């Protein structure tokens, strides 16, 4: 709650302006019945046309002022609401950008999307309503009540009518609240569910078609959709029902007033009093209704406020160490060292345990092991996509946790295992990490990554369109663009997580050769499945089930490390093994 409230601080001026105009509007509204009763008593009652014109003009002016005030209130309150929700959205986006693995796992992507759209819209609506009513209703309620007493000609039965009407209004609202409220709470979750399934299905379109599960997926979506529809129909119906019931109450009040007055009225003054009294009592009842409306909207908005502040107040686990907030633009030599590092993805068991090895600059260090042996986990620790649970990772002897995050990541060219291209062009993707992409750099990176051939084969070349997620290029082409993207940063450390697997052997070999020539000084860390890819590495780290099974060169490992020998045997012929 507090996290959200501070967002309004910046717009205090607009809030105050809106409240002032609201007060103006309420005061004007309170004048109107008074003026009307004057027209009746002084104008019509005395057949005095002059008086009718006199008060008529006054009514017109007061109405116009009220109108201007109402417009101003609308302007300022909308401004506050729109600005606050803009700030919330942008802060939420920034926050989510800083999320590490751990935080992402706490929310689903679809929930994050609902939170930054629908939930913020709820807050926006509440803000407008709140600013509209918060001053208006009390002024109208109290002011109306005072004026009504003045006009009641001392009839006490009238007070009872109003009291009963207000009691009925409140009872109805409480009833509606009790029935509808639990549904409102459910609604946000159901919106999450619909988004989640829609998201799943749109992303998995190809799989759904290939497995012919359209009808199953349709049912799944239909169910979520129907749940949401049922809930919102129910709540809308209840709310819709409330309106005519309220109208009945209002008209009942009018009827009762006329009926009670009918016993008393002797002259035109009392008729005009009655008319004014009717208006004022309506204003009083209306103000109670408005306040109750807030109670109906509030709980749903409170759910939204909670959901939004949950994201905003999330503790970011991976952040700059104290005093390292400013990037210094350092360039490291690039010696990466793991010292007894363990990492677990929540739960008790470590995914990787007691990992110690060194990747020196100017050398190629390879990680090999079966799937799930922890290779990706290890390399993700270097750019701090996760933080080591135990032990430490250092670059040039400095713990990565003590390096400014921007500096750290600027020093690493990373090709993740699950790489993504962004919609744009080949050039915009390769130059993604650069502030000012230079055509020569892009070309050279593409050359080393062996991507030039297919880039130049299309008429558009570097300007070839890339669709969202890189869906219009092949797996191997996507990998090569991702490699070029990492290379274009020309950083001292390069990490390739299984980046060569979608390449044919020839391209794989050519790429490694070009890498060796062009990146001679860099620290290159290659995660691979194929022994052939890493045979010539300066040092090979063999992983087995999250632990290191051996470190050394290809020939040594063949002799000393049974795990490596097994992998090698399954891939290479006897001659290639040289045994
Ligand atoms: P590799 O890259 O060698 O195939 P990973 O490093 O991806 O292996 O995974 C190592 C282990 O950690 C596996 O057992 C895997 O199931 C687990 N793991 C990987 N990512 C996650 C995650 N985000 N949450 C929980 N467990 C994970
Ligand atoms: Mg992996």
Coordinates of C-alpha atoms and ligand atoms in Angstrom, one line a residue:
X1 CA 0.0 0.0 0.0
X2 CA 2.7 2.4 1.0
X3 CA 4.7 1.7 -2.1
X4 CA 1.8 2.8 -4.2
X5 CA 0.8 5.9 -2.2
X6 CA 4.2 7.5 -2.7
X7 CA 3.5 7.6 -6.4
X8 CA 0.8 10.2 -5.8
X9 CA 3.2 12.6 -4.0
X10 CA 4.6 13.9 -7.3
X11 CA 1.1 15.0 -8.4
X12 CA 0.0 16.8 -5.2
X13 CA -0.6 20.0 -7.1
X14 CA -3.1 18.3 -9.5
X15 CA -4.8 16.5 -6.6
X16 CA -5.2 19.8 -4.7
X17 CA -6.5 21.6 -7.8
X18 CA -9.0 18.8 -8.4
X19 CA -10.2 18.9 -4.8
X20 CA -10.6 22.7 -4.9
X21 CA -12.7 22.6 -8.1
X22 CA -14.7 19.7 -6.6
X23 CA -15.5 21.9 -3.6
X24 CA -16.6 24.6 -6.0
X25 CA -18.8 22.2 -7.9
X26 CA -20.4 20.9 -4.7
X27 CA -21.1 24.4 -3.4
X28 CA -22.8 25.3 -6.7
X29 CA -24.9 22.2 -6.7
X30 CA -26.1 23.1 -3.2
X31 CA -27.3 26.5 -4.5
X32 CA -29.4 25.2 -7.3
X33 CA -32.4 23.9 -5.3
X34 CA -32.4 27.1 -3.2
X35 CA -32.7 29.2 -6.3
X36 CA -35.3 27.0 -7.8
X37 CA -37.5 27.3 -4.7
X38 CA -37.1 31.1 -5.0
X39 CA -38.4 31.1 -8.5
X40 CA -41.4 29.1 -7.3
X41 CA -42.1 31.2 -4.2
X42 CA -41.1 34.7 -5.3
X43 CA -41.6 34.4 -9.1
X44 CA -44.4 32.0 -9.8
X45 CA -46.1 32.5 -6.4
X46 CA -46.4 36.3 -6.9
X47 CA -46.7 36.2 -10.6
X48 CA -43.6 38.3 -10.9
X49 CA -41.9 37.7 -14.2
X50 CA -38.9 40.0 -13.2
X51 CA -38.1 37.7 -10.3
X52 CA -38.3 34.6 -12.5
X53 CA -35.8 36.1 -14.8
X54 CA -33.7 37.3 -11.9
X55 CA -33.4 33.9 -10.3
X56 CA -33.4 32.2 -13.6
X57 CA -30.2 34.0 -14.7
X58 CA -28.6 33.2 -11.3
X59 CA -29.4 29.5 -11.8
X60 CA -27.9 29.6 -15.2
X61 CA -24.7 31.2 -14.0
X62 CA -24.4 28.9 -11.0
X63 CA -24.9 25.9 -13.3
X64 CA -22.3 27.1 -15.7
X65 CA -19.8 27.5 -12.9
X66 CA -20.6 24.0 -11.7
X67 CA -20.1 22.8 -15.2
X68 CA -16.7 24.4 -15.6
X69 CA -15.7 23.1 -12.2
X70 CA -16.8 19.6 -13.2
X71 CA -14.7 19.8 -16.4
X72 CA -11.7 21.0 -14.4
X73 CA -12.1 18.1 -11.9
X74 CA -12.3 15.7 -14.7
X75 CA -9.2 17.1 -16.3
X76 CA -7.1 17.1 -13.1
X77 CA -8.2 13.8 -11.7
X78 CA -7.7 12.1 -15.1
X79 CA -4.2 13.6 -15.2
X80 CA -3.3 12.3 -11.8
X81 CA -4.7 8.8 -12.6
X82 CA -3.0 8.6 -16.0
X83 CA 0.3 9.9 -14.7
X84 CA 0.4 7.6 -11.7
X85 CA -0.4 4.5 -13.8
X86 CA 2.2 5.5 -16.3
X87 CA 4.8 5.8 -13.5
X88 CA 3.7 2.5 -12.1
X89 CA 3.9 0.8 -15.4
X90 CA 7.4 2.1 -16.2
X91 CA 8.7 1.3 -12.7
X92 CA 7.3 -2.1 -12.9
X93 CA 8.9 -2.7 -16.2
X94 CA 12.3 -1.5 -15.0
X95 CA 11.9 -3.6 -11.9
X96 CA 11.1 -6.8 -13.8
X97 CA 14.1 -6.1 -16.1
X98 CA 16.3 -6.4 -13.0
X99 CA 14.7 -9.7 -11.9
X100 CA 17.0 -12.6 -11.6
X101 CA 16.0 -16.2 -12.1
X102 CA 14.8 -16.5 -8.6
X103 CA 12.4 -13.6 -8.8
X104 CA 11.0 -14.6 -12.2
X105 CA 10.1 -18.0 -10.8
X106 CA 7.8 -16.4 -8.3
X107 CA 5.6 -14.9 -10.9
X108 CA 4.4 -16.3 -14.2
X109 CA 5.0 -14.2 -17.3
X110 CA 1.3 -13.9 -17.9
X111 CA 0.7 -12.7 -14.3
X112 CA 3.4 -10.1 -14.8
X113 CA 1.6 -8.9 -17.9
X114 CA -1.8 -8.8 -16.2
X115 CA -0.3 -6.9 -13.3
X116 CA 1.2 -4.3 -15.5
X117 CA -1.9 -3.8 -17.6
X118 CA -5.2 -4.8 -16.1
X119 CA -4.2 -4.3 -12.4
X120 CA -2.8 -0.9 -13.1
X121 CA -6.0 0.0 -14.9
X122 CA -8.0 -0.9 -11.8
X123 CA -5.8 1.5 -9.8
X124 CA -6.3 4.2 -12.4
X125 CA -10.1 3.8 -12.2
X126 CA -10.0 3.9 -8.4
X127 CA -7.9 7.0 -8.5
X128 CA -10.4 8.9 -10.7
X129 CA -13.4 7.7 -8.7
X130 CA -11.7 8.5 -5.4
X131 CA -10.7 12.0 -6.5
X132 CA -14.2 12.6 -7.8
X133 CA -16.0 11.5 -4.7
X134 CA -13.8 12.0 -1.8
X135 CA -14.6 15.7 -1.3
X136 CA -17.9 15.9 -3.3
X137 CA -19.9 13.3 -1.3
X138 CA -19.2 14.7 2.2
X139 CA -19.9 18.3 1.2
X140 CA -23.1 17.2 -0.6
X141 CA -24.1 15.0 2.3
X142 CA -23.6 17.4 5.1
X143 CA -24.5 20.5 3.1
X144 CA -27.6 18.9 1.7
X145 CA -28.7 17.7 5.2
X146 CA -28.4 21.2 6.7
X147 CA -30.3 22.8 3.8
X148 CA -32.9 20.0 4.0
X149 CA -33.5 20.7 7.7
X150 CA -34.0 24.5 6.8
X151 CA -36.6 23.5 4.3
X152 CA -38.5 20.9 6.2
X153 CA -41.0 23.3 7.6
X154 CA -40.4 21.6 11.0
X155 CA -41.9 18.3 9.9
X156 CA -40.1 15.6 11.9
X157 CA -41.5 12.7 9.9
X158 CA -39.4 13.8 6.9
X159 CA -36.2 13.1 8.9
X160 CA -37.4 9.6 9.5
X161 CA -38.0 9.1 5.7
X162 CA -34.5 10.2 4.9
X163 CA -33.0 8.0 7.6
X164 CA -34.9 5.0 6.5
X165 CA -33.9 5.6 2.9
X166 CA -30.2 5.9 3.9
X167 CA -30.5 2.7 6.0
X168 CA -31.9 0.8 3.0
X169 CA -29.2 2.1 0.7
X170 CA -26.5 1.1 3.1
X171 CA -28.0 -2.3 3.7
X172 CA -28.3 -2.9 -0.1
X173 CA -24.7 -2.0 -0.6
X174 CA -23.5 -4.2 2.2
X175 CA -25.5 -7.1 0.8
X176 CA -24.1 -6.5 -2.7
X177 CA -20.6 -6.3 -1.2
X178 CA -20.9 -9.6 0.6
X179 CA -22.1 -11.4 -2.5
X180 CA -19.9 -9.8 -5.1
X181 CA -16.7 -9.2 -3.2
X182 CA -15.3 -12.7 -3.2
X183 CA -15.9 -12.9 -6.9
X184 CA -14.0 -9.7 -7.5
X185 CA -11.0 -11.2 -5.7
X186 CA -11.3 -14.3 -8.0
X187 CA -11.5 -12.2 -11.1
X188 CA -7.9 -11.0 -11.3
X189 CA -6.6 -14.6 -10.9
X190 CA -8.9 -15.7 -13.7
X191 CA -7.6 -13.0 -15.9
X192 CA -4.1 -14.3 -15.2
X193 CA -5.2 -17.8 -16.2
X194 CA -6.7 -16.6 -19.5
X195 CA -3.6 -14.7 -20.3
X196 CA -1.4 -17.7 -19.3
X197 CA -3.2 -20.1 -21.6
X198 CA -3.4 -17.7 -24.5
X199 CA 0.3 -17.0 -24.1
X200 CA 1.1 -20.8 -23.9
X201 CA -1.0 -21.6 -26.9
X202 CA 0.2 -18.7 -29.1
X203 CA 3.8 -19.6 -28.4
X204 CA 3.2 -23.3 -28.8
X205 CA 1.2 -23.1 -32.0
X206 CA 3.5 -25.3 -34.0
X207 CA 3.6 -28.0 -31.4
X208 CA -0.2 -27.9 -31.0
X209 CA -0.6 -28.4 -34.7
X210 CA 2.0 -31.1 -34.9
X211 CA 0.3 -33.1 -32.1
X212 CA -3.2 -32.3 -33.3
X213 CA -4.2 -31.1 -29.9
X214 CA -6.2 -28.1 -31.1
X215 CA -9.5 -29.3 -29.6
X216 CA -7.8 -30.1 -26.2
X217 CA -6.3 -26.6 -26.2
X218 CA -9.5 -25.0 -27.2
X219 CA -11.3 -26.7 -24.3
X220 CA -8.6 -25.6 -22.0
X221 CA -9.0 -22.0 -23.2
X222 CA -12.7 -22.2 -23.2
X223 CA -12.8 -23.4 -19.6
X224 CA -10.6 -20.5 -18.4
X225 CA -12.5 -18.1 -20.6
X226 CA -15.9 -19.4 -19.3
X227 CA -14.8 -19.1 -15.7
X228 CA -13.8 -15.5 -16.2
X229 CA -17.0 -14.8 -18.2
X230 CA -19.2 -16.3 -15.5
X231 CA -17.6 -14.3 -12.8
X232 CA -17.8 -11.0 -14.6
X233 CA -21.4 -11.7 -15.7
X234 CA -22.3 -12.4 -12.1
X235 CA -20.7 -9.3 -10.7
X236 CA -22.1 -7.1 -13.6
X237 CA -25.6 -8.5 -13.0
X238 CA -25.5 -7.8 -9.3
X239 CA -24.3 -4.3 -10.0
X240 CA -26.9 -3.8 -12.7
X241 CA -29.6 -5.0 -10.3
X242 CA -28.4 -2.5 -7.7
X243 CA -29.2 0.5 -10.0
X244 CA -33.0 -0.1 -10.5
X245 CA -33.4 -1.0 -6.8
X246 CA -31.7 2.3 -5.9
X247 CA -34.0 4.2 -8.3
X248 CA -37.0 2.6 -6.6
X249 CA -35.7 3.7 -3.2
X250 CA -35.2 7.3 -4.5
X251 CA -38.7 7.5 -6.1
X252 CA -40.1 6.0 -2.9
X253 CA -38.5 8.8 -1.0
X254 CA -40.0 11.4 -3.4
X255 CA -43.4 9.9 -3.0
X256 CA -43.2 9.8 0.8
X257 CA -42.1 13.5 0.9
X258 CA -44.9 14.6 -1.3
X259 CA -47.3 12.6 0.7
X260 CA -46.2 14.0 4.0
X261 CA -46.1 17.5 2.7
X262 CA -49.6 17.2 1.2
X263 CA -51.1 17.2 4.7
X264 CA -49.3 20.5 5.6
X265 CA -49.2 22.6 2.5
X266 CA -51.2 25.8 2.8
X267 CA -49.4 28.3 0.6
X268 CA -46.9 28.6 -2.3
X269 CA -43.9 29.1 0.0
X270 CA -44.5 25.6 1.4
X271 CA -44.7 24.2 -2.1
X272 CA -41.3 25.8 -2.9
X273 CA -39.9 24.5 0.3
X274 CA -41.1 21.0 -0.5
X275 CA -39.4 21.1 -3.9
X276 CA -36.2 22.3 -2.4
X277 CA -36.4 19.7 0.3
X278 CA -36.9 16.9 -2.3
X279 CA -33.7 18.0 -4.1
X280 CA -31.7 18.2 -1.0
X281 CA -32.8 14.9 0.3
X282 CA -31.9 13.4 -3.0
X283 CA -28.4 15.0 -2.7
X284 CA -28.0 13.5 0.7
X285 CA -29.0 10.0 -0.4
X286 CA -26.8 10.3 -3.5
X287 CA -23.8 11.2 -1.4
X288 CA -24.3 8.1 0.6
X289 CA -24.6 6.0 -2.5
X290 CA -21.4 7.5 -3.9
X291 CA -19.5 6.7 -0.8
X292 CA -20.8 3.2 -0.9
X293 CA -19.7 2.9 -4.5
X294 CA -16.2 3.4 -3.3
X295 CA -16.5 0.5 -1.0
X296 CA -17.6 -1.6 -3.9
X297 CA -14.7 -0.6 -6.2
X298 CA -12.1 -0.4 -3.4
X299 CA -11.7 -4.1 -2.5
X300 CA -11.1 -5.1 -6.2
X301 CA -8.6 -2.2 -6.5
X302 CA -7.0 -3.3 -3.2
X303 CA -6.4 -6.7 -4.7
X304 CA -4.8 -5.0 -7.7
X305 CA -2.8 -2.6 -5.5
X306 CA -1.4 -5.6 -3.6
X307 CA -0.6 -7.4 -6.8
X308 CA 1.3 -4.4 -8.2
X309 CA 3.2 -3.6 -5.0
X310 CA 4.2 -7.3 -4.7
X311 CA 6.2 -6.8 -7.9
X312 CA 7.4 -3.3 -7.0
X313 CA 8.6 -4.2 -3.6
X314 CA 10.3 -7.5 -4.7
X315 CA 13.8 -7.8 -3.3
X316 CA 16.2 -8.0 -6.2
X317 CA 18.6 -10.8 -5.4
X318 CA 21.2 -9.8 -7.9
X319 CA 22.3 -6.2 -7.6
X320 CA 25.4 -4.0 -7.4
X321 CA 27.5 -4.3 -4.3
X322 CA 27.6 -1.3 -2.0
X323 CA 29.6 1.6 -3.5
X324 CA 29.6 -0.1 -7.0
X325 CA 26.6 1.6 -8.4
X326 CA 28.5 3.5 -11.0
X327 CA 30.0 1.7 -14.0
X328 CA 33.7 2.6 -14.4
X329 CA 34.1 1.3 -17.9
X330 CA 37.0 -1.0 -16.9
X331 CA 38.2 -3.6 -19.3
X332 CA 39.4 -6.8 -17.7
X333 CA 42.2 -9.0 -18.8
X334 CA 39.7 -11.8 -18.5
X335 CA 41.1 -14.6 -16.2
X336 CA 38.0 -16.3 -14.9
X337 CA 38.3 -18.5 -11.8
X338 CA 35.8 -20.7 -10.0
X339 CA 36.7 -21.4 -6.4
X340 CA 34.7 -24.2 -4.7
X341 CA 31.5 -23.0 -6.3
X342 CA 28.2 -24.6 -5.5
X343 CA 24.8 -23.6 -6.8
X344 CA 21.3 -24.9 -6.1
X345 CA 18.0 -23.8 -7.7
X346 CA 16.1 -23.6 -4.5
X347 CA 15.4 -26.9 -2.9
X348 CA 18.1 -28.8 -1.0
X349 CA 20.2 -30.4 -3.7
X350 CA 22.9 -28.5 -5.5
X351 CA 22.7 -28.5 -9.2
X352 CA 26.5 -28.0 -9.3
X353 CA 28.8 -28.7 -6.4
X354 CA 32.3 -27.8 -5.4
X355 CA 33.4 -26.5 -8.9
X356 CA 36.9 -25.2 -9.1
X357 CA 38.7 -24.4 -12.4
X358 CA 40.4 -21.6 -14.2
X359 CA 39.8 -20.1 -17.7
X360 CA 42.8 -18.0 -18.6
X361 CA 42.9 -15.2 -21.1
X362 CA 44.2 -16.2 -24.4
X363 CA 43.1 -19.8 -23.9
X364 CA 40.0 -21.8 -24.8
X365 CA 38.4 -23.6 -21.9
X366 CA 35.8 -26.2 -22.7
X367 CA 33.0 -27.6 -20.6
X368 CA 31.6 -31.0 -21.6
X369 CA 29.2 -33.4 -19.9
X370 CA 25.9 -35.0 -20.5
X371 CA 22.7 -33.0 -20.5
X372 CA 21.7 -31.8 -17.0
X373 CA 25.3 -32.1 -15.8
X374 CA 25.3 -28.4 -14.9
X375 CA 27.2 -26.8 -17.7
X376 CA 24.7 -24.0 -18.3
X377 CA 24.4 -23.4 -14.6
X378 CA 28.2 -22.9 -14.3
X379 CA 28.5 -20.4 -17.2
X380 CA 25.4 -18.5 -16.1
X381 CA 27.3 -17.7 -12.8
X382 CA 29.9 -15.7 -14.6
X383 CA 27.7 -12.8 -15.9
X384 CA 25.8 -13.1 -12.7
X385 CA 22.5 -14.4 -14.2
X386 CA 22.5 -16.2 -10.9
X387 CA 24.8 -15.8 -7.8
X388 CA 26.8 -18.7 -6.5
X389 CA 25.2 -20.2 -3.3
X390 CA 28.7 -21.2 -2.0
X391 CA 32.2 -20.3 -3.1
X392 CA 33.1 -17.5 -5.4
X393 CA 33.6 -16.7 -9.1
X394 CA 36.4 -14.2 -9.8
X395 CA 37.5 -12.3 -12.9
X396 CA 41.2 -11.1 -12.6
X397 CA 41.0 -12.0 -9.0
X398 CA 37.9 -9.8 -8.2
X399 CA 34.8 -11.5 -7.0
X400 CA 32.1 -10.9 -9.7
X401 CA 29.8 -9.8 -6.9
X402 CA 32.1 -6.9 -6.3
X403 CA 32.0 -5.7 -9.9
X404 CA 29.5 -3.3 -11.2
X405 CA 26.9 -5.3 -13.1
X406 CA 27.2 -3.1 -16.2
X407 CA 31.0 -3.3 -16.2
X408 CA 30.8 -7.1 -15.6
X409 CA 28.4 -7.7 -18.5
X410 CA 30.1 -5.3 -20.8
X411 CA 33.2 -7.4 -20.4
X412 CA 31.5 -10.6 -21.4
X413 CA 30.2 -11.7 -24.8
X414 CA 27.6 -14.3 -24.0
X415 CA 25.7 -16.6 -26.2
X416 CA 23.1 -18.3 -24.0
X417 CA 22.0 -21.8 -24.7
X418 CA 18.4 -20.6 -25.3
X419 CA 19.2 -17.6 -27.4
X420 CA 16.6 -15.2 -28.7
X421 CA 16.7 -12.7 -31.6
X422 CA 14.6 -9.6 -31.5
X423 CA 12.3 -8.3 -34.2
X424 CA 14.3 -6.0 -36.4
X425 CA 17.0 -6.6 -39.0
X426 CA 20.1 -8.8 -39.1
X427 CA 22.1 -5.7 -38.5
X428 CA 20.1 -4.5 -35.5
X429 CA 20.4 -8.0 -33.9
X430 CA 24.2 -8.3 -34.5
X431 CA 24.7 -4.7 -33.2
X432 CA 22.4 -5.3 -30.3
X433 CA 25.0 -4.8 -27.6
X434 CA 26.6 -1.8 -29.1
X435 CA 25.8 1.8 -28.5
X436 CA 26.9 2.9 -31.9
X437 CA 26.9 -0.1 -34.3
X438 CA 29.6 0.3 -36.9
X439 CA 29.1 -1.4 -40.3
X440 CA 32.7 -2.7 -40.3
X441 CA 32.4 -4.3 -36.8
X442 CA 29.1 -5.9 -37.8
X443 CA 30.5 -7.3 -41.0
X444 CA 33.6 -8.7 -39.2
X445 CA 31.6 -10.3 -36.5
X446 CA 29.3 -11.9 -39.1
X447 CA 32.4 -13.1 -40.9
X448 CA 33.9 -14.8 -37.8
X449 CA 30.5 -16.2 -36.9
X450 CA 30.4 -17.7 -40.4
X451 CA 27.1 -15.8 -40.9
X452 CA 28.2 -13.7 -43.9
X453 CA 27.5 -16.3 -46.4
X454 CA 23.8 -16.7 -45.7
X455 CA 23.4 -13.0 -44.9
X456 CA 24.8 -12.1 -48.3
X457 CA 22.8 -14.7 -50.1
X458 CA 19.6 -12.7 -49.5
X459 CA 19.1 -9.6 -51.5
X460 CA 18.6 -7.4 -48.4
X461 CA 21.8 -8.5 -46.8
X462 CA 22.3 -7.0 -43.4
X463 CA 18.9 -5.3 -43.7
X464 CA 17.1 -8.6 -43.9
X465 CA 14.0 -8.6 -41.7
X466 CA 14.1 -10.7 -38.6
X467 CA 10.7 -11.7 -37.2
X468 CA 9.8 -11.8 -33.5
X469 CA 12.0 -14.4 -31.7
X470 CA 13.9 -15.0 -34.9
X471 CA 11.3 -17.3 -36.3
X472 CA 12.0 -16.6 -39.9
X473 CA 15.6 -17.9 -39.9
X474 CA 16.8 -21.5 -39.4
X475 CA 18.2 -22.8 -36.0
X476 CA 21.7 -22.7 -37.3
X477 CA 21.4 -19.2 -38.8
X478 CA 19.9 -18.0 -35.6
X479 CA 22.8 -19.4 -33.7
X480 CA 25.3 -17.8 -36.0
X481 CA 23.6 -14.4 -35.6
X482 CA 23.6 -14.8 -31.9
X483 CA 27.3 -15.7 -32.0
X484 CA 28.0 -12.6 -34.2
X485 CA 26.0 -10.5 -31.7
X486 CA 28.3 -11.6 -28.9
X487 CA 31.5 -11.2 -30.9
X488 CA 30.6 -7.6 -32.0
X489 CA 31.1 -6.5 -28.4
X490 CA 34.7 -7.4 -28.7
X491 CA 34.9 -8.2 -25.0
X492 CA 37.8 -9.9 -23.2
X493 CA 35.6 -12.9 -22.3
X494 CA 33.4 -15.0 -24.5
X495 CA 31.0 -17.6 -23.4
X496 CA 29.4 -20.0 -25.9
X497 CA 26.8 -22.1 -24.2
X498 CA 26.1 -25.0 -26.6
X499 CA 26.3 -22.5 -29.4
X500 CA 27.8 -24.8 -32.0
X501 CA 25.4 -27.7 -31.8
X502 CA 23.1 -26.6 -34.5
X503 CA 26.0 -26.0 -36.9
X504 CA 27.2 -28.6 -39.3
X505 CA 30.7 -30.0 -38.7
X506 CA 32.3 -27.9 -41.4
X507 CA 30.9 -24.6 -40.2
X508 CA 31.7 -25.6 -36.6
X509 CA 35.4 -26.2 -37.6
X510 CA 35.6 -23.0 -39.7
X511 CA 34.1 -20.9 -36.9
X512 CA 36.4 -22.2 -34.3
X513 CA 39.4 -21.6 -36.5
X514 CA 38.3 -18.0 -37.2
X515 CA 37.7 -17.5 -33.4
X516 CA 41.2 -18.7 -32.6
X517 CA 42.7 -16.3 -35.1
X518 CA 40.6 -13.2 -34.3
X519 CA 40.1 -13.6 -30.6
X520 CA 43.6 -14.8 -29.7
X521 CA 43.8 -12.7 -26.5
X522 CA 40.3 -13.4 -25.3
X523 CA 39.2 -15.9 -22.7
X524 CA 36.9 -18.3 -24.5
X525 CA 34.6 -20.6 -22.7
X526 CA 32.9 -23.2 -24.8
X527 CA 30.1 -25.5 -23.6
X528 CA 29.8 -28.3 -26.0
X529 CA 28.2 -31.7 -26.6
X530 CA 30.6 -32.8 -29.3
X531 CA 34.1 -33.9 -28.4
X532 CA 35.2 -32.8 -31.9
X533 CA 34.3 -29.2 -31.1
X534 CA 36.5 -29.0 -28.1
X535 CA 39.3 -31.5 -28.8
X536 CA 41.8 -28.7 -29.3
X537 CA 40.8 -26.7 -26.3
X538 CA 43.6 -25.6 -24.0
X539 CA 41.8 -27.1 -21.1
X540 CA 38.7 -29.3 -20.9
X541 CA 36.5 -29.5 -17.8
X542 CA 34.5 -32.7 -17.7
X543 CA 31.3 -32.6 -15.7
X544 CA 29.3 -35.4 -14.3
X545 CA 26.1 -34.9 -12.4
X546 CA 27.1 -31.4 -11.2
X547 CA 30.6 -32.3 -10.1
X548 CA 33.9 -32.1 -11.9
X549 CA 35.1 -35.5 -13.2
X550 CA 38.3 -34.3 -14.6
X551 CA 40.3 -31.3 -16.0
X552 CA 43.0 -31.5 -18.6
X553 CA 43.8 -31.7 -22.3
X554 CA 42.0 -34.1 -24.7
X555 CA 44.8 -36.7 -24.7
X556 CA 45.4 -36.7 -21.0
X557 CA 41.7 -36.9 -20.2
X558 CA 41.3 -39.9 -22.5
X559 CA 43.8 -41.7 -20.3
X560 CA 42.8 -40.4 -16.9
X561 CA 39.1 -39.6 -17.0
X562 CA 36.7 -42.5 -17.6
X563 CA 33.7 -40.2 -18.0
X564 CA 35.5 -38.3 -20.8
X565 CA 36.6 -41.6 -22.4
X566 CA 33.0 -42.7 -22.4
X567 CA 31.8 -39.6 -24.1
X568 CA 34.6 -39.7 -26.6
X569 CA 34.1 -43.4 -27.4
X570 CA 30.5 -42.8 -28.1
X571 CA 31.3 -40.1 -30.7
X572 CA 34.7 -40.8 -32.2
X573 CA 36.1 -43.8 -34.1
X574 CA 39.1 -45.8 -32.7
X575 CA 41.5 -44.0 -35.0
X576 CA 40.3 -40.6 -34.0
X577 CA 40.7 -41.6 -30.4
X578 CA 44.2 -42.7 -31.2
X579 CA 44.1 -45.5 -28.7
Ligands
LIG1 P1 23.3 -28.6 -18.8 O1 23.5 -27.2 -19.3 O2 24.6 -29.3 -18.5 O3 22.5 -29.4 -19.7 P2 21.9 -27.3 -16.6 O4 23.0 -26.5 -16.0 O5 21.0 -26.6 -17.5 O6 22.6 -28.6 -17.4 O7 21.1 -28.0 -15.5 C1 21.7 -28.6 -14.4 C2 20.6 -29.1 -13.4 O8 19.9 -28.0 -12.9 C3 19.6 -30.0 -14.1 O9 19.3 -31.1 -13.3 C4 18.4 -29.1 -14.3 O10 17.2 -29.9 -14.2 C5 18.5 -28.2 -13.2 N1 18.0 -26.8 -13.6 C6 18.4 -26.1 -14.6 N2 17.7 -24.9 -14.7 C7 16.9 -24.9 -13.6 C8 15.9 -24.0 -13.1 N3 15.7 -22.8 -13.7 N4 15.2 -24.4 -12.0 C9 15.4 -25.5 -11.4 N5 16.3 -26.4 -11.8 C10 17.0 -26.2 -12.9
LIG2 MG1 22.8 -26.4 -20.9

